[in-house]
Short mmCIF file of C-alpha atoms in Angstrom, two decimals:
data_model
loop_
_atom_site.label_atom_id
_atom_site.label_comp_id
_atom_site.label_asym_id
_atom_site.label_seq_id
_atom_site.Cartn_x
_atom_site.Cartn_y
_atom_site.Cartn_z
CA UNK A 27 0.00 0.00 0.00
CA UNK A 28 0.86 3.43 -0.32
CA UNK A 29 2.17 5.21 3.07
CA UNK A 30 -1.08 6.84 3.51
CA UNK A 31 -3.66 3.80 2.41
CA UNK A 32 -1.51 1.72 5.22
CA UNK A 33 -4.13 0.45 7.91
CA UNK A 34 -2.24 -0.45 11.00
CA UNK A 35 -3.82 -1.87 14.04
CA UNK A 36 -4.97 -0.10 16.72
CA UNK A 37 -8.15 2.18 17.88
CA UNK A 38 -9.30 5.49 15.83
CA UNK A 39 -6.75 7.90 15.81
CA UNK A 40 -7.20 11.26 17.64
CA UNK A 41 -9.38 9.12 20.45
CA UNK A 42 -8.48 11.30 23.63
CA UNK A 43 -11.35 12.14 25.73
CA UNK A 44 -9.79 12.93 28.48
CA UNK A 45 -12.25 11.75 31.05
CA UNK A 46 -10.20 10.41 34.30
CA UNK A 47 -11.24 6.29 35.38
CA UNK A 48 -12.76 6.47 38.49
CA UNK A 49 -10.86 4.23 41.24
CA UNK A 50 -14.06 2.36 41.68
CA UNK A 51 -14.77 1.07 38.01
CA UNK A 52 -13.74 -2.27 36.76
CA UNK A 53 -10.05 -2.43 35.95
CA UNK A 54 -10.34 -2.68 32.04
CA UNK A 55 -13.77 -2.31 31.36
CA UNK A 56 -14.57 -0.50 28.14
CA UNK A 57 -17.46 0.61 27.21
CA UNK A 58 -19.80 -1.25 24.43
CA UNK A 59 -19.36 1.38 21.86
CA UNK A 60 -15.74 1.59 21.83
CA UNK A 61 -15.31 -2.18 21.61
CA UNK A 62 -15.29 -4.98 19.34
CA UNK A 63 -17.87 -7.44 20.94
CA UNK A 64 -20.42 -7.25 23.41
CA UNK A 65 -22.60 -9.28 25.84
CA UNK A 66 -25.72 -10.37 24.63
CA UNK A 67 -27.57 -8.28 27.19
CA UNK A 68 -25.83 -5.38 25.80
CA UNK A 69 -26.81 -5.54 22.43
CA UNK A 70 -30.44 -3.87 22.13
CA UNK A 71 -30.85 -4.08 18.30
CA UNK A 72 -29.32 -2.62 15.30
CA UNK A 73 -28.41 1.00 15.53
CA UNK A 74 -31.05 3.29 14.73
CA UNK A 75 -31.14 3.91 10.69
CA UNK A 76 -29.93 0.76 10.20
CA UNK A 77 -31.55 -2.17 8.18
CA UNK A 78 -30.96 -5.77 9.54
CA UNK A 79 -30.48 -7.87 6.13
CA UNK A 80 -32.53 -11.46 7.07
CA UNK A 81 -29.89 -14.24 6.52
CA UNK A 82 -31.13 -17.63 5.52
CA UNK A 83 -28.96 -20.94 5.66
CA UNK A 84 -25.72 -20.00 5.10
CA UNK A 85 -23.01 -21.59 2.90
CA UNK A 86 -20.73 -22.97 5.43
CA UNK A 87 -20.74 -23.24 9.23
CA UNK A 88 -17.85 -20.56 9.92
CA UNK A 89 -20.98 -17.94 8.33
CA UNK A 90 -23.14 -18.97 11.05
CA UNK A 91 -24.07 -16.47 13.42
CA UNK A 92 -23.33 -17.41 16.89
CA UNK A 93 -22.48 -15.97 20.47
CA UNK A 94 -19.85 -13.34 22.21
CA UNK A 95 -16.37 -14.11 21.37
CA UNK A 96 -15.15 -16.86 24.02
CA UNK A 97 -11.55 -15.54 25.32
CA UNK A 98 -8.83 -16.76 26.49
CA UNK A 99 -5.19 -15.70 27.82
CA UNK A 100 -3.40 -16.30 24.40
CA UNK A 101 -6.17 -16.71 21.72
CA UNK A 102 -9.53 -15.77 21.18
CA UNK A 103 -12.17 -17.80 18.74
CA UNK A 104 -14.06 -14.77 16.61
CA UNK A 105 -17.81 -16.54 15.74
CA UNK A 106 -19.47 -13.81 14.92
CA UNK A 107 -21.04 -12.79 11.18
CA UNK A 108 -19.96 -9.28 10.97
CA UNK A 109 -22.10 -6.96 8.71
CA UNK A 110 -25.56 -6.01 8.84
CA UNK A 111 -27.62 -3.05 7.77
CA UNK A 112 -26.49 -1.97 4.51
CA UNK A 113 -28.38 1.30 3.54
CA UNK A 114 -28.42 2.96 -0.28
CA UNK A 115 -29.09 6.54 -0.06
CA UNK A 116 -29.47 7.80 -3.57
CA UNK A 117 -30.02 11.59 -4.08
CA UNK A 118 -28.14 12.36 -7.36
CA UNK A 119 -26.91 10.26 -10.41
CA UNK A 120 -23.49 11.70 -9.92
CA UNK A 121 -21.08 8.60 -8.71
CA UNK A 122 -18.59 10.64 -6.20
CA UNK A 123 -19.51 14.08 -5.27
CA UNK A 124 -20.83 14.92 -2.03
CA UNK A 125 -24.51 14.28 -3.30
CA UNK A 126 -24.20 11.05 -5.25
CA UNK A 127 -25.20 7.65 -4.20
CA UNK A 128 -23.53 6.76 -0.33
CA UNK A 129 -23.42 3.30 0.94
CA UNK A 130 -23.61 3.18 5.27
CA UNK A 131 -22.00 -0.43 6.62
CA UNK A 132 -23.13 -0.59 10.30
CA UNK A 133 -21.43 -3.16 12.15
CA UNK A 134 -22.20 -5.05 14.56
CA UNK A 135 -19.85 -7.66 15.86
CA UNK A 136 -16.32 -8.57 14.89
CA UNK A 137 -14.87 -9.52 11.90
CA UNK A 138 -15.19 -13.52 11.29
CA UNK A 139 -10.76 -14.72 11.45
CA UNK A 140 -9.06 -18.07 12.05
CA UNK A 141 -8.73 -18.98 15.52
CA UNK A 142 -5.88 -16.41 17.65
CA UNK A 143 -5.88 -14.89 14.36
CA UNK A 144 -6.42 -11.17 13.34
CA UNK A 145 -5.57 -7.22 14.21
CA UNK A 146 -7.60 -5.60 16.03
CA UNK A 147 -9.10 -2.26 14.10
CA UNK A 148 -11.42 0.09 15.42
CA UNK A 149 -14.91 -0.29 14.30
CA UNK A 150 -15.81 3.15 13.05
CA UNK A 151 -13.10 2.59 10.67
CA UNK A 152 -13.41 -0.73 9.49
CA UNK A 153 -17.12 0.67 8.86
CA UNK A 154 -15.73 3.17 7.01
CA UNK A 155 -13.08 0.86 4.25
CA UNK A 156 -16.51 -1.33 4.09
CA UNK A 157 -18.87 1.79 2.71
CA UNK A 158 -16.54 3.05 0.30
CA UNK A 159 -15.90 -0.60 -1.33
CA UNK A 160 -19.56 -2.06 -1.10
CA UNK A 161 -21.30 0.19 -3.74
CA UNK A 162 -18.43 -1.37 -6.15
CA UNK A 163 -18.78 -5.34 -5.04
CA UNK A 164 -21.62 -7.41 -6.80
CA UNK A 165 -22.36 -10.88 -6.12
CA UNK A 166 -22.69 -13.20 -9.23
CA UNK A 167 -24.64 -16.15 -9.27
CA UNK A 168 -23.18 -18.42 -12.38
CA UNK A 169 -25.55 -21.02 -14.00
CA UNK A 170 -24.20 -24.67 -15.14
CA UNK A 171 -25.78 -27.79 -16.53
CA UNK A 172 -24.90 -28.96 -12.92
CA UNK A 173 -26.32 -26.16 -11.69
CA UNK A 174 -25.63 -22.81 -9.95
CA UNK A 175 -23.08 -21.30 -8.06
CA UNK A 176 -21.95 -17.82 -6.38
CA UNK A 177 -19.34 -15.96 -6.75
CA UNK A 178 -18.32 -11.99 -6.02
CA UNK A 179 -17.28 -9.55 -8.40
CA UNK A 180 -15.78 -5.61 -8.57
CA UNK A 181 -16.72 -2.99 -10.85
CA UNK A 182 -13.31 -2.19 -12.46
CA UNK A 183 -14.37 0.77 -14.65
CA UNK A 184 -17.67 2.58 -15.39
CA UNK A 185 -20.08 1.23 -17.38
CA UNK A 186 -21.15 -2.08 -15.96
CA UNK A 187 -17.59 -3.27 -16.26
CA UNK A 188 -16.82 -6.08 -13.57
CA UNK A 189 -13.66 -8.44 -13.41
CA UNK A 190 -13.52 -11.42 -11.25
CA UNK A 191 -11.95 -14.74 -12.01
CA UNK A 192 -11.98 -17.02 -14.73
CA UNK A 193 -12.48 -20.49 -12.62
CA UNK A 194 -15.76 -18.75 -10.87
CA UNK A 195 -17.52 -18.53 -14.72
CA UNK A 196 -15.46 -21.39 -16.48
CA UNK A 197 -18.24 -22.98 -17.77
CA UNK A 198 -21.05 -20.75 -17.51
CA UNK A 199 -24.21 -20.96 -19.25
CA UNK A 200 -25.52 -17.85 -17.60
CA UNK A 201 -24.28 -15.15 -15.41
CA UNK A 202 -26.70 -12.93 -13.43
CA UNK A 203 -24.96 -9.91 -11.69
CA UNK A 204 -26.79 -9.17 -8.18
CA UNK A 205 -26.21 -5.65 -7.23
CA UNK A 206 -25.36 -3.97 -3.57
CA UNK A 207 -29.40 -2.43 -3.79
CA UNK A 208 -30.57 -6.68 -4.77
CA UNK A 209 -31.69 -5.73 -8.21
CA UNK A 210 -30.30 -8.35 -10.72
CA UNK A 211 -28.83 -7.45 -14.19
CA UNK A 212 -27.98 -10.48 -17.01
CA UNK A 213 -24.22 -10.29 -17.64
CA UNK A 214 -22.30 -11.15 -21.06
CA UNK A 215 -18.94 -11.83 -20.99
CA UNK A 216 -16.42 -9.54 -22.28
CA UNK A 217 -13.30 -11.76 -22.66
CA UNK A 218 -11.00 -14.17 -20.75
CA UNK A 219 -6.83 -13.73 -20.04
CA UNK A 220 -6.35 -17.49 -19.11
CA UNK A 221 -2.77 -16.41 -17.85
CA UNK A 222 -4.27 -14.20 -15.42
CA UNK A 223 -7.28 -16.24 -14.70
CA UNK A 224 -9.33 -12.87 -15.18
CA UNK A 225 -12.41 -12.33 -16.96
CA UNK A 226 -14.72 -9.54 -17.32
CA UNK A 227 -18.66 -8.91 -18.02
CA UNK A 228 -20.17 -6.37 -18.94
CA UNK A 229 -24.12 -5.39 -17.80
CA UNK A 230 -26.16 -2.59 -18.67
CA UNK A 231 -25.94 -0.52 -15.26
CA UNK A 232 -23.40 1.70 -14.71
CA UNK A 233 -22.07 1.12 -10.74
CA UNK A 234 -18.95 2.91 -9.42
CA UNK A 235 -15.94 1.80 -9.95
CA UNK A 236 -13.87 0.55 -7.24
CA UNK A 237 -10.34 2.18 -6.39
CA UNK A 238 -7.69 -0.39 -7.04
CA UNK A 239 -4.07 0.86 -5.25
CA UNK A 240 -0.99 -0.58 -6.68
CA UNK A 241 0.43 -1.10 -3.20
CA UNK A 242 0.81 -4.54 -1.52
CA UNK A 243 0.52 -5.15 1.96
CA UNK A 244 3.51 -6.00 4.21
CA UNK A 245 4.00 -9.71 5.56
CA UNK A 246 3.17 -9.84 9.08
CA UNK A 247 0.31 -7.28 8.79
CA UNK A 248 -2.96 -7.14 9.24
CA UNK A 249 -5.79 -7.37 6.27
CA UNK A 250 -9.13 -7.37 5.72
CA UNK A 251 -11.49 -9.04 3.12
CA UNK A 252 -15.13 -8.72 2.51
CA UNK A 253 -16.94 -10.97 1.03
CA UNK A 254 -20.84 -10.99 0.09
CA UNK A 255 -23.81 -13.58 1.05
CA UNK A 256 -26.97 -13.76 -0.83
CA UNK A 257 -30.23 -12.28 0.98
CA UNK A 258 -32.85 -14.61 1.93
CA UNK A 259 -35.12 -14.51 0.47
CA UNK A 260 -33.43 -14.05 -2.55
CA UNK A 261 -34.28 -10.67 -3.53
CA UNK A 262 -32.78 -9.12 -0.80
CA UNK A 263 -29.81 -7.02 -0.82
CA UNK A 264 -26.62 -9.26 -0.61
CA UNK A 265 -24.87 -9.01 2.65
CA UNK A 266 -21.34 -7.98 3.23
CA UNK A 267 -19.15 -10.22 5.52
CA UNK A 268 -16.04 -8.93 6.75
CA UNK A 269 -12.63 -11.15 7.63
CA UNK A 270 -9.59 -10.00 9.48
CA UNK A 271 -6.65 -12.26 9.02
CA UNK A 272 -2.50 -11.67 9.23
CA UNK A 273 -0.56 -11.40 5.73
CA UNK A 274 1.98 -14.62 5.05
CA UNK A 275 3.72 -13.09 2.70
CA UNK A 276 3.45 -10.66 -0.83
CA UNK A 277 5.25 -9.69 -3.28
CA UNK A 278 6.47 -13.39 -3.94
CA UNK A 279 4.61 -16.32 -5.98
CA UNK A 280 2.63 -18.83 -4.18
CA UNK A 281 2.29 -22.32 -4.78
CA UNK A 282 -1.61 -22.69 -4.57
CA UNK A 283 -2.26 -22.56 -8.84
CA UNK A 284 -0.58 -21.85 -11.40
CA UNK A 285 -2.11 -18.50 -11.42
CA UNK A 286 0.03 -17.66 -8.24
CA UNK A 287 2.93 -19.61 -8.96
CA UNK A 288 3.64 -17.23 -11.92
CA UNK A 289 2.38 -14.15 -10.81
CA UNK A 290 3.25 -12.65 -7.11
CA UNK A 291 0.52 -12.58 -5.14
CA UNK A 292 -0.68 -12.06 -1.24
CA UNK A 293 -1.56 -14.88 0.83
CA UNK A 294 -3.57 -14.23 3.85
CA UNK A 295 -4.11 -16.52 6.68
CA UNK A 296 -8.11 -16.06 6.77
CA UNK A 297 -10.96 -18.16 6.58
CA UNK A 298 -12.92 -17.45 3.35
CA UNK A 299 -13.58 -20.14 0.82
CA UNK A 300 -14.13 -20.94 -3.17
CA UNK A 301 -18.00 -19.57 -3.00
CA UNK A 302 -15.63 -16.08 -1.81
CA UNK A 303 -13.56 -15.99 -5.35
CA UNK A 304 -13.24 -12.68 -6.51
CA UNK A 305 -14.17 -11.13 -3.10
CA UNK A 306 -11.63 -7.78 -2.67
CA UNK A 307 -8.75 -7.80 -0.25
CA UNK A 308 -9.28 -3.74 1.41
CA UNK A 309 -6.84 -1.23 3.10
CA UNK A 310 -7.39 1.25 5.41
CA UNK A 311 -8.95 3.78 2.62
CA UNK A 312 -11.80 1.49 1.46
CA UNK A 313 -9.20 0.74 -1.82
CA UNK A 314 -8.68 -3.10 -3.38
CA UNK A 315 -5.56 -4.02 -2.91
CA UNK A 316 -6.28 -7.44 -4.01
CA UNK A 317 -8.82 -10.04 -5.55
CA UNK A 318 -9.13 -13.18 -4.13
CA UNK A 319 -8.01 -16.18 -6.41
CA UNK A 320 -7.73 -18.98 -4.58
CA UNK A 321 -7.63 -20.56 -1.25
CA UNK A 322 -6.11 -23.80 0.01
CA UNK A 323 -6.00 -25.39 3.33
CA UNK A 324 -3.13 -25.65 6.07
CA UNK A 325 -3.84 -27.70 8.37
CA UNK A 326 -6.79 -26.41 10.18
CA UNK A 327 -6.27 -23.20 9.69
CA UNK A 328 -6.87 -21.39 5.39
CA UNK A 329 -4.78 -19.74 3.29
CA UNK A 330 -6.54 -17.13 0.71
CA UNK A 331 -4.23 -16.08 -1.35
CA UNK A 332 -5.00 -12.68 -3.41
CA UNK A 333 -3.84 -11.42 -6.85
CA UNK A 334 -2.44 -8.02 -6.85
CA UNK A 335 -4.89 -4.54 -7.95
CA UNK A 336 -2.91 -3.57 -10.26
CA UNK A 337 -2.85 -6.79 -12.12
CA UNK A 338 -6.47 -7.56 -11.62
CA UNK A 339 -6.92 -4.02 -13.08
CA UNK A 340 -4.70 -3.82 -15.91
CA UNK A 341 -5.91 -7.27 -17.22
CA UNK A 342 -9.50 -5.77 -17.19
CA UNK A 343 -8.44 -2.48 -19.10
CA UNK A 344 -7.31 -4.19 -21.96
CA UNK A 345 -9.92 -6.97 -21.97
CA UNK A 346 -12.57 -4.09 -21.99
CA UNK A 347 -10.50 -2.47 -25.04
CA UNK A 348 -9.30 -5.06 -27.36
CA UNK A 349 -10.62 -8.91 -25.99
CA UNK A 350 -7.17 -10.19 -25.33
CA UNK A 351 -4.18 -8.70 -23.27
CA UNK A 352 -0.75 -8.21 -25.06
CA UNK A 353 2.20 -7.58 -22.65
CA UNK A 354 5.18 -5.85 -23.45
CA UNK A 355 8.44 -7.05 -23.03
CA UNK A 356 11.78 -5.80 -21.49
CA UNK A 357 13.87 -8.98 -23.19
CA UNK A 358 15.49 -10.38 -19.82
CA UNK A 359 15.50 -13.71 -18.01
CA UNK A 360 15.64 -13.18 -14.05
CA UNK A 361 15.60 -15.32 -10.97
CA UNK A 362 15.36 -14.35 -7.29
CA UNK A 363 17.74 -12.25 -6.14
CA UNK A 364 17.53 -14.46 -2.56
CA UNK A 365 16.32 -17.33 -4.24
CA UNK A 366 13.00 -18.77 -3.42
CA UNK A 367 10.73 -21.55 -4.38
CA UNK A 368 7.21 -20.83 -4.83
CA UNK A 369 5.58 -20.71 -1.14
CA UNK A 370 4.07 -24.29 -0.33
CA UNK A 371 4.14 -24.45 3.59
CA UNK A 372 2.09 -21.75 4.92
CA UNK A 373 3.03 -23.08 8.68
CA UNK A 374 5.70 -20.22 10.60
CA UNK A 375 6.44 -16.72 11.24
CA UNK A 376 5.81 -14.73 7.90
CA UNK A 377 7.95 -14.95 4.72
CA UNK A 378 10.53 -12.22 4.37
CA UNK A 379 10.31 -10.98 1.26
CA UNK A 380 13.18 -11.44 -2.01
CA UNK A 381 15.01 -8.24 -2.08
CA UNK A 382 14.65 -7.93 -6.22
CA UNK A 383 14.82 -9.69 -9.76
CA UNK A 384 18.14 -10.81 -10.81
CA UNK A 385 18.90 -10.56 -14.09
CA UNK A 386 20.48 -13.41 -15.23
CA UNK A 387 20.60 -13.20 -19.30
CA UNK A 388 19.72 -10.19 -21.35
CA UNK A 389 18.21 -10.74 -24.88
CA UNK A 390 20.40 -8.70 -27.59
CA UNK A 391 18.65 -6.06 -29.30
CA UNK A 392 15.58 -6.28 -26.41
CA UNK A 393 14.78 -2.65 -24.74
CA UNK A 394 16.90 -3.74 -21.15
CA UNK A 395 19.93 -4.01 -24.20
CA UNK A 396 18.94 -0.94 -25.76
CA UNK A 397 19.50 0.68 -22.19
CA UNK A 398 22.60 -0.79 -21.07
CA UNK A 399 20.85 -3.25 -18.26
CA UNK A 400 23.64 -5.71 -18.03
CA UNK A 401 23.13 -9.53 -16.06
CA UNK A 402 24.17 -9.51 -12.51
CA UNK A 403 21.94 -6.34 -12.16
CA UNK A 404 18.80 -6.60 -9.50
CA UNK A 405 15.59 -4.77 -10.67
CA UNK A 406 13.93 -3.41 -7.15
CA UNK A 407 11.53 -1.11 -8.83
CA UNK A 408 8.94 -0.89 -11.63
CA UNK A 409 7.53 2.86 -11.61
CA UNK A 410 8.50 3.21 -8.29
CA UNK A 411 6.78 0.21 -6.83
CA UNK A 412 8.18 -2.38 -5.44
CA UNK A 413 9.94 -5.32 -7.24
CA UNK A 414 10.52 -8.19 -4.47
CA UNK A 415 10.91 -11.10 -6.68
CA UNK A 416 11.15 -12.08 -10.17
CA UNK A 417 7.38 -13.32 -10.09
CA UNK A 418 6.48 -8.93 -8.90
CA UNK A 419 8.57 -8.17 -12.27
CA UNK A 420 6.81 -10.00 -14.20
CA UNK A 421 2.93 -9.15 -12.56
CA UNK A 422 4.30 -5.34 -12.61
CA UNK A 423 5.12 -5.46 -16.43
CA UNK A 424 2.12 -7.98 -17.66
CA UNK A 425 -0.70 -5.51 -18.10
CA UNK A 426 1.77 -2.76 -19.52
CA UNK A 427 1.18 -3.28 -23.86
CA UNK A 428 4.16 -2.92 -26.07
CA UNK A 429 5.26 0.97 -26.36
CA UNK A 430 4.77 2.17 -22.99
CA UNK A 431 7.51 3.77 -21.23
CA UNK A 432 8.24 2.24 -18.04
CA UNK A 433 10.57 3.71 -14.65
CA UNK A 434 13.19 0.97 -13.91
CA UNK A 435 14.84 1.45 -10.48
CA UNK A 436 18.02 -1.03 -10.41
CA UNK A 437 20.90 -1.94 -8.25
CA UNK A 438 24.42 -2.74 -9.87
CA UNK A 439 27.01 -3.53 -7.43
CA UNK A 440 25.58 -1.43 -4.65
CA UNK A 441 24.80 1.64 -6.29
CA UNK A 442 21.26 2.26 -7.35
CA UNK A 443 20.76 3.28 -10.83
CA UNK A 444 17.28 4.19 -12.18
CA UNK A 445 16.19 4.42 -15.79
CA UNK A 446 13.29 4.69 -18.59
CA UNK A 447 12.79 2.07 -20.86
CA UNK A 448 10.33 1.87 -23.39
CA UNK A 449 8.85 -1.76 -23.32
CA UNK A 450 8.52 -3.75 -27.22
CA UNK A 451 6.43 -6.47 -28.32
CA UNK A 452 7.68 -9.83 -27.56
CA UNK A 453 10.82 -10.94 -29.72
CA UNK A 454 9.10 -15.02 -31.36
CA UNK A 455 12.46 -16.21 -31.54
CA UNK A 456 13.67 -15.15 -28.10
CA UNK A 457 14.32 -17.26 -25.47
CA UNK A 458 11.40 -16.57 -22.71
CA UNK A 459 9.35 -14.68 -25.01
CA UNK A 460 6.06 -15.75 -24.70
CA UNK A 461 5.58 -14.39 -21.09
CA UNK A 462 6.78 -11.23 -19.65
CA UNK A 463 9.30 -9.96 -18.65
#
């Protein structure tokens, strides 16, 4: 994430009332509104101005909603579905002045996370990253000879544009887009990057597009995901469902597909599941920094692992614009510079992230020639973000076309070096050609 976008844990900022604790009170009690669960004879109802969405059966037991969190000296067990009361105030058809449409997200208990898992966050601002994302978050229900399924997508530009993954629709024989006010929209699909594993569709209202924020989280960190259950009954407003869960590592390929084993990606150690694919990964300002791709089990505990915004968003630019996505290339064969195999144990304190790309052959006559890039140097930075590993080079680069300009930031013996380089279309008889970089 960018420095600003950077949610840390911790209560609201600027919290300093002042008031003294009275020797008498409970040592440690807090009251209900400034924490993140509460007694049952506490809760009185949903705040005033507040719908409660009417959940039917849900998917899987972990959605169920159940009782106060139980605590304990080292852990605590989170069981609680998180959001409820999702209100659509419409007063304008403009999408982001102060009097277009405004999603509220009340919340009510804590988001759902794997057992001793999570960050805390303060609840006014997790409210907060929820209403600026949920206006831009549709659930899709897909329809097979086998029958149907549900999946989540995001609006990636305007004009009913909406990318999720390609193993949520493979297979599709219709695809109905529910949207955050329940009204349902047929979908056609736009095109397919099988690479990737994106897709896009395309339906005839125009939502807002979400903000996607080339920044990646930081291993060790806290995130947060929301996902989206279907009303019940079924024309109700989806609900939003909120996870907390610690990064494993970014910025580094992960061994769950071979989506993520080629591109870098973020894993996060957090309980959502396949029905959750294409569900966004939020930071602190309500932007996606991720979409989820996959998830895969360890042990008892899941791994989602996330494909970077500014893949997911790149992908969906040029899908909308030509069908297909052509990558440019900067004619160079790299490895880790701390060299890594694609993460397969998920069990441990978080990865530490590669420190760059090595370049370990450059193609004669490619653009990193043409500028002098010579092997032995380590690529740290595409355009001033962050290159980690030689699977980041490759996601930064894939959605860039042949022609654009690009800001390498490189190390040679030490000294940092940075340069522009003007990315061509792939060389047919070059070694490593057919996939970027």
């Amino acid at each position: 994430m960018d420095g600003e976008d950077q949610w840390t844990p911790g209560g609201d900022p600027g919290d300093d009332s002042g008031e003294d604790v009275e020797p008498d009170r409970m040592l440690g009690w807090i009251s209900p509104d400034d924490r993140l669960w509460r007694h049952p004879s506490e809760s009185g109802g949903p705040p005033t101005g507040s719908s409660t969405v009417v959940m039917g059966q849900p998917r899987r037991p972990s959605r169920t909603r159940s009782g106060p969190w139980i605590m304990g000296g080292t852990a605590c067990i989170v069981l609680a579905l998180v959001v409820t009361g999702v209100v659509m105030v419409t007063t304008s058809t403009a999408e982001h002045d102060p009097g277009g449409p405004t999603t509220t997200v009340s919340l009510t208990a804590a988001p759902t996370t794997e057992p001793g898992g999570g960050h805390p966050v303060a609840m006014a601002s997790l409210a907060a990253m929820m209403s600026s994302i949920r206006p831009s978050t549709v659930v899709m229900t897909i329809g097979r000879s086998s029958g149907t399924t549900v999946t989540t997508g995001l609006v990636a530009e305007s004009g009913g544009i909406i990318v999720t993954t390609w193993a949520a629709l493979s297979g599709a024989k219709s695809i109905i887009v529910i949207e955050p006010g329940g009204s349902r929209q047929v979908a056609t699909l736009v095109g397919v990057d099988h690479p990737s594993g994106l897709a896009v569709v395309r339906i005839s209202d125009d939502l807002p597009a979400a903000t996607f924020d080339n920044g990646d989280p930081t291993a060790g960190t806290g995130a947060i995901a929301m996902a989206l259950e279907l009303g019940h009954p079924t024309h109700e407003s989806p609900t939003p469902v909120v996870y907390s869960g610690t990064v494993v590592s970014a910025g580094q390929a992960v061994a769950a597909d071979a989506v993520t084993s080629t591109f870098a990606a973020t894993a996060v150690r957090a309980p959502l599941s396949h029905d959750d694919l294409g569900c966004p990964l939020v930071n602190g300002a309500g932007h996606v920094s991720g979409m989820l791709e996959k998830t895969v089990q360890d042990g008892a505990s899941t791994i989602s692992v996330f494909l970077p915004a500014g893949l997911v968003l790149g992908v969906a630019q040029q899908l909308v614009s030509s069908g297909s996505v052509i990558h440019g290339w900067l004619g160079v064969d790299t490895s880790d510079t701390d060299p890594t195999t694609p993460t397969s144990t998920y069990v441990g304190a978080a990865s530490t992230p590669a420190t760059g790309a090595r370049l370990d052959s450059v193609n004669p006559g490619g653009p990193a020639a043409l500028n002098a890039m010579q092997p032995g140097d380590i690529i740290t930075a595409i355009d001033d973000y962050p290159v980690r590993s030689s699977a980041e080079l490759t996601t930064r680069l894939y959605p860039d076309r042949p022609g654009t300009p690009v800001q390498v930031t490189l190390n040679r013996g030490g000294a940092p070096m940075t340069m522009t380089v003007t990315l061509a279309a792939a060389d047919p008889d070059a070694q490593g050609s057919n996939a970027s970089p």
